[in-house]
Coordinates of C-alpha atoms in Angstrom, one line a residue:
M581 CA 40.8 113.5 198.6
A582 CA 44.0 114.0 196.6
K583 CA 47.2 112.6 198.1
Q584 CA 49.6 114.9 199.9
Y585 CA 53.3 114.5 200.1
K586 CA 56.0 116.0 202.2
M587 CA 59.8 115.9 201.5
V588 CA 62.2 114.3 204.0
M589 CA 66.0 114.5 203.7
T590 CA 66.9 111.0 204.8
H591 CA 70.6 110.8 204.2
F592 CA 73.6 113.2 203.7
S593 CA 77.1 112.4 202.5
K594 CA 80.3 114.2 201.7
Y595 CA 83.5 113.7 199.8
L596 CA 86.7 115.7 200.3
P597 CA 89.7 115.1 198.1
P598 CA 92.7 113.8 200.1
G599 CA 95.1 116.6 199.1
K600 CA 95.4 119.0 202.1
V601 CA 96.7 122.5 201.4
T602 CA 97.6 124.4 204.6
N603 CA 98.0 128.2 204.9
D604 CA 101.8 127.6 205.2
D605 CA 101.6 125.8 201.8
L606 CA 100.0 128.8 200.2
S607 CA 102.6 131.1 201.7
K608 CA 105.2 129.4 199.4
L609 CA 103.1 130.5 196.4
M610 CA 102.1 134.1 197.4
D611 CA 102.8 136.8 199.9
T612 CA 100.7 135.6 202.8
N613 CA 101.0 133.7 206.1
D614 CA 99.0 131.5 208.4
A615 CA 98.2 134.3 210.8
W616 CA 96.9 136.7 208.1
I617 CA 94.6 134.1 206.5
T618 CA 93.3 132.7 209.9
E619 CA 92.6 136.2 211.3
R620 CA 90.6 137.3 208.2
S621 CA 88.7 134.1 207.4
G622 CA 89.1 131.4 210.1
I623 CA 90.6 129.1 207.5
R624 CA 93.6 126.9 208.3
E625 CA 93.6 124.4 205.5
R626 CA 91.6 123.3 202.5
R627 CA 91.5 120.4 200.0
F628 CA 92.7 120.6 196.4
V629 CA 92.1 117.9 193.8
E630 CA 94.8 116.4 191.7
E631 CA 95.1 117.7 188.2
S632 CA 93.3 114.8 186.6
V633 CA 90.2 115.0 188.9
T634 CA 87.1 116.8 187.6
T635 CA 84.0 118.3 189.4
S636 CA 81.8 115.3 188.3
D637 CA 84.4 112.9 189.7
L638 CA 84.0 114.6 193.2
G639 CA 80.3 114.5 192.9
I640 CA 80.3 110.8 191.9
E641 CA 82.3 109.9 195.1
A642 CA 79.8 111.8 197.2
V643 CA 76.9 110.0 195.5
K644 CA 78.6 106.6 196.0
N645 CA 78.8 107.5 199.7
V646 CA 75.1 108.4 200.0
L647 CA 74.0 105.3 198.1
A648 CA 76.0 103.2 200.5
A649 CA 74.6 105.0 203.6
S650 CA 71.0 104.8 202.4
N651 CA 71.1 101.2 201.0
L652 CA 69.7 102.6 197.8
K653 CA 70.6 102.0 194.2
P654 CA 70.5 104.3 191.1
S655 CA 67.2 102.7 189.9
D656 CA 65.5 104.0 193.1
F657 CA 65.7 107.6 192.0
D658 CA 63.6 109.6 189.5
Y659 CA 65.4 113.0 189.4
I660 CA 68.8 114.5 189.9
I661 CA 69.5 118.1 190.7
A662 CA 73.2 119.0 190.7
S663 CA 74.7 122.3 191.8
T664 CA 78.1 123.7 190.7
L665 CA 79.9 126.8 189.4
S666 CA 82.8 124.7 188.1
P667 CA 81.4 122.1 185.7
D668 CA 83.8 119.8 183.8
Y669 CA 82.9 121.6 180.6
Y670 CA 81.3 125.0 179.9
F671 CA 78.4 122.8 178.8
P672 CA 76.9 120.3 179.5
G673 CA 76.5 120.3 183.2
I674 CA 77.6 117.7 185.6
A675 CA 74.2 116.1 186.4
P676 CA 73.9 114.1 183.1
I677 CA 77.6 113.0 183.4
I678 CA 77.0 111.7 187.0
Q679 CA 73.7 110.1 185.8
H680 CA 75.5 108.2 183.0
K681 CA 78.7 107.2 184.9
L682 CA 76.9 105.7 187.8
G683 CA 74.3 103.9 185.8
F684 CA 71.2 105.8 186.8
P685 CA 68.1 105.3 184.6
T686 CA 67.6 107.9 181.9
I687 CA 65.8 110.2 184.4
P688 CA 65.9 114.0 184.3
A689 CA 69.2 115.4 185.4
I690 CA 69.8 119.2 185.6
D691 CA 72.3 121.7 186.9
I692 CA 71.5 124.9 188.7
R693 CA 73.9 127.8 188.9
V694 CA 73.3 129.7 192.2
Q695 CA 76.8 129.2 193.5
C696 CA 77.0 129.3 197.3
S697 CA 73.2 129.5 197.7
A698 CA 72.8 126.0 196.1
F699 CA 71.6 124.1 199.1
V700 CA 68.6 126.3 199.9
Y701 CA 67.7 126.7 196.2
S702 CA 68.0 123.0 195.5
T703 CA 66.0 122.2 198.7
Q704 CA 63.1 124.3 197.6
M705 CA 63.1 122.9 194.0
A706 CA 63.1 119.3 195.2
E707 CA 60.4 120.0 197.8
A708 CA 58.1 121.6 195.2
M709 CA 58.7 118.6 192.8
I710 CA 57.9 116.1 195.5
K711 CA 54.9 118.0 196.8
S712 CA 53.5 118.0 193.3
G713 CA 53.4 114.2 193.4
Q714 CA 55.4 113.9 190.2
Y715 CA 58.6 112.5 191.8
K716 CA 59.2 110.1 194.7
R717 CA 62.9 110.3 195.3
I718 CA 65.3 113.0 194.3
L719 CA 69.1 113.1 194.5
L720 CA 70.8 116.4 195.2
V721 CA 74.5 116.7 194.3
F722 CA 76.7 119.6 195.2
S723 CA 80.3 119.6 193.8
D724 CA 82.9 122.3 193.2
V725 CA 86.5 122.3 192.1
Q726 CA 87.7 125.9 192.7
S727 CA 91.4 125.1 192.9
K728 CA 91.9 125.0 189.1
M729 CA 90.3 128.4 188.7
L730 CA 92.2 130.3 191.4
D731 CA 95.0 132.8 190.9
L732 CA 97.5 131.3 193.3
T733 CA 99.8 134.3 193.2
T734 CA 100.0 137.4 195.4
K735 CA 97.8 139.2 192.9
G736 CA 94.9 136.8 193.6
R737 CA 95.5 135.9 197.2
N738 CA 92.4 137.7 198.6
V739 CA 90.2 135.2 196.8
A740 CA 92.6 132.2 196.5
V741 CA 93.1 131.7 200.2
L742 CA 89.3 131.3 200.8
F743 CA 88.3 128.4 198.6
G744 CA 88.7 124.6 198.6
D745 CA 87.3 121.6 196.7
G746 CA 84.6 119.3 197.9
A747 CA 81.3 117.6 197.3
A748 CA 78.1 116.4 199.0
A749 CA 75.0 114.5 198.2
V750 CA 71.5 114.3 199.8
V751 CA 68.6 111.9 199.4
C752 CA 65.2 113.5 199.3
E753 CA 62.2 111.3 199.7
A754 CA 58.4 111.7 199.3
I755 CA 56.3 110.7 202.3
E756 CA 52.5 110.5 201.8
C757 CA 50.8 112.3 204.7
S758 CA 47.7 114.0 205.9
E759 CA 47.5 117.8 206.4
K760 CA 48.1 117.3 210.2
E761 CA 51.3 115.3 209.3
M762 CA 52.9 118.1 207.3
P763 CA 56.0 119.4 209.1
T764 CA 55.6 122.5 211.4
V765 CA 57.7 123.8 214.2
Q766 CA 55.2 122.6 216.7
N767 CA 54.5 119.0 215.6
N768 CA 58.1 117.7 215.6
V769 CA 57.5 116.0 212.2
S770 CA 60.5 115.6 209.9
G771 CA 60.7 117.6 206.7
V772 CA 61.2 121.1 205.3
I773 CA 59.2 123.6 207.2
D774 CA 59.9 126.8 205.3
T775 CA 62.3 128.3 202.8
I776 CA 63.1 131.9 201.8
L777 CA 65.0 132.8 198.7
G778 CA 66.2 136.1 197.2
S779 CA 68.4 137.6 194.6
D780 CA 69.7 141.0 193.5
G781 CA 71.8 141.4 190.3
I782 CA 73.2 144.7 191.6
G783 CA 76.1 142.6 192.9
A784 CA 76.7 140.6 189.8
E785 CA 80.1 142.2 189.1
L786 CA 81.2 142.3 192.7
L787 CA 81.8 138.5 192.8
L788 CA 82.3 136.8 189.4
T789 CA 84.5 135.0 186.9
R790 CA 84.3 137.3 183.9
S791 CA 85.5 135.0 181.1
P792 CA 84.7 133.0 179.2
G793 CA 81.3 134.4 178.4
T794 CA 79.3 136.4 175.9
A795 CA 80.3 139.7 177.6
T796 CA 83.8 138.9 176.3
K797 CA 84.5 139.6 172.6
G798 CA 84.8 136.3 170.9
F799 CA 83.6 134.5 174.1
M800 CA 87.3 134.2 175.1
N801 CA 90.3 136.1 173.8
S802 CA 94.0 136.6 174.4
E803 CA 93.4 139.9 176.3
A804 CA 91.1 138.2 178.7
M805 CA 93.7 135.4 179.2
E806 CA 96.4 138.0 179.8
N807 CA 94.3 139.8 182.3
G808 CA 93.4 136.6 184.2
D809 CA 89.7 137.1 183.6
W810 CA 89.2 133.4 184.0
H811 CA 90.1 133.7 187.7
P812 CA 87.3 134.5 190.2
T813 CA 87.4 138.1 191.6
M814 CA 85.6 139.7 194.5
E815 CA 85.1 143.1 196.1
G816 CA 85.6 141.6 199.5
R817 CA 84.2 144.4 201.8
S818 CA 81.1 144.9 199.7
V819 CA 80.4 141.1 199.5
F820 CA 81.0 140.7 203.3
K821 CA 78.5 143.5 204.1
H822 CA 75.8 142.2 201.8
A823 CA 76.3 138.6 203.0
V824 CA 75.9 139.5 206.7
T825 CA 72.8 141.7 206.0
R826 CA 71.0 139.1 203.9
M827 CA 71.8 136.1 206.0
C828 CA 70.7 137.9 209.2
E829 CA 67.6 139.1 207.4
V830 CA 66.6 135.6 206.3
A831 CA 67.3 134.1 209.7
E832 CA 65.2 136.8 211.5
T833 CA 62.3 136.5 209.1
L834 CA 62.1 132.7 209.4
M835 CA 62.3 132.8 213.2
K836 CA 59.6 135.6 213.4
R837 CA 57.4 133.8 210.9
H838 CA 57.4 130.6 213.0
N839 CA 57.5 132.3 216.4
I840 CA 60.7 130.6 217.5
T841 CA 63.8 131.7 219.5
A842 CA 67.3 130.5 219.7
N843 CA 66.2 128.0 222.4
D844 CA 64.1 126.1 219.8
L845 CA 66.9 125.5 217.4
A846 CA 69.3 122.6 217.7
C847 CA 71.7 124.2 215.3
L848 CA 72.4 127.1 212.9
V849 CA 74.2 125.8 209.8
P850 CA 75.6 128.8 207.8
H851 CA 77.3 128.7 204.5
Q852 CA 81.0 128.5 205.1
A853 CA 82.3 131.7 203.4
N854 CA 84.1 133.3 206.3
L855 CA 84.1 132.6 210.0
R856 CA 83.7 136.3 210.8
I857 CA 80.4 136.3 208.8
S858 CA 79.1 133.2 210.6
E859 CA 80.1 134.8 214.0
M860 CA 78.2 138.1 213.1
V861 CA 75.1 136.1 212.2
R862 CA 75.4 134.1 215.4
E863 CA 75.7 137.2 217.5
K864 CA 72.7 138.8 215.8
M865 CA 70.6 135.7 216.5
E866 CA 71.9 135.6 220.1
L867 CA 72.9 132.0 219.7
P868 CA 75.6 130.4 221.9
K869 CA 78.6 129.1 220.0
E870 CA 77.7 125.5 220.6
K871 CA 74.5 126.0 218.5
V872 CA 76.4 126.9 215.4
F873 CA 78.3 124.4 213.2
N874 CA 81.4 125.6 211.4
N875 CA 84.1 123.6 209.6
I876 CA 85.6 126.3 207.5
H877 CA 88.9 125.9 209.3
C878 CA 89.3 122.4 207.8
Y879 CA 87.9 122.9 204.2
G880 CA 87.7 126.6 203.4
N881 CA 84.7 127.6 201.2
T882 CA 83.6 124.6 199.2
T883 CA 81.0 126.8 197.5
S884 CA 77.8 124.8 196.7
A885 CA 78.7 121.9 199.1
T886 CA 79.4 123.7 202.4
I887 CA 76.0 123.4 204.1
P888 CA 75.4 119.7 203.3
I889 CA 79.0 118.9 204.3
C890 CA 78.4 120.6 207.6
I891 CA 75.1 118.7 208.2
N892 CA 76.7 115.4 207.4
E893 CA 79.6 116.1 209.8
A894 CA 77.3 117.4 212.5
I895 CA 75.4 114.1 212.3
E896 CA 78.5 112.0 212.3
Q897 CA 79.8 113.9 215.4
G898 CA 76.5 113.4 217.2
R899 CA 75.8 117.1 217.3
L900 CA 72.6 116.6 215.2
K901 CA 70.1 113.8 215.3
K902 CA 66.7 112.9 213.9
G903 CA 64.0 115.3 215.1
D904 CA 66.4 118.2 215.5
L905 CA 65.3 121.6 214.2
I906 CA 68.0 123.3 212.1
L907 CA 68.2 126.7 210.3
T908 CA 70.4 127.0 207.3
V909 CA 71.4 130.4 205.8
A910 CA 73.5 131.1 202.6
F911 CA 74.7 133.9 200.4
G912 CA 76.4 133.7 197.1
A913 CA 77.4 135.3 193.8
G914 CA 74.6 136.8 191.8
F915 CA 73.8 138.0 194.4
T916 CA 71.7 135.1 195.6
W917 CA 70.7 134.2 199.1
G918 CA 68.3 132.1 201.2
G919 CA 67.5 130.1 204.3
S920 CA 65.6 127.0 205.2
L921 CA 64.0 125.7 208.4
I922 CA 64.3 121.9 208.5
R923 CA 63.3 119.2 210.9
L924 CA 65.7 116.3 210.5

């Protein structure tokens, strides 16, 4: 009989740069105030990197933390999947840079570009690779530096107040098992139970950074620079509506598919885009507030890193432990979205 493998996420880590930027700090740069930002997003502060710090630098710190926590070394891994929308360079991605700077073997190292949906997409990719038997231990890295892209003026405030910089890393390991030992809701076995992903390019221009790119004449030009096309823009109301719809849809589908209720979940871990979105998903799922983990008030939207940062903090705070059943849901530019049911 052929060997079977399941994937277990054994360790999570995070790294947030030390530079705190409060809502009051932003009010010195644009026409805004703490009450306006907090009411609309739930965010009170976020972290910005220093000018010399790159996205791979943040990712490297998160990886160092997960290596220390797991007692593993670079030679113990055979694949790296990194997720970012803000790489050091237009190309290459950050995965090979992290691989080289930390002395990993010359293993495969790739970037994926699914923005805020990165955790659920990366989870499914890693699980498929491990179940195939090709790889035994995969490193997931999530890192974004939005601060250098933001329009920190009144013109750009609707987007600029939402984002912060941060990184996270996750160790994914292959465990040989029998069919009965594969994770399900009923058997309390650690692993990824189910993942749902989706996309719809109808929303591509509702949340994007327009330039540089091949849609711009010459890839980048003076007109695009003058227009600020290198800053991210968002049609806030439309994105909000789509996010709530898709995140609720994914959560409902996963719960119905596995015949579970709110009582079965230890925690819902939503992407940290806006506290109002998280609250609407929570209410739709009929979950008490104590069963949802949010930290957007501290860090803002750290894009690809929000969900693994949340899981790491929830474990550190004792709100999650081995054996707990969690549901993650995410929505990002593209549009992309997804959710995963995981037994820690």
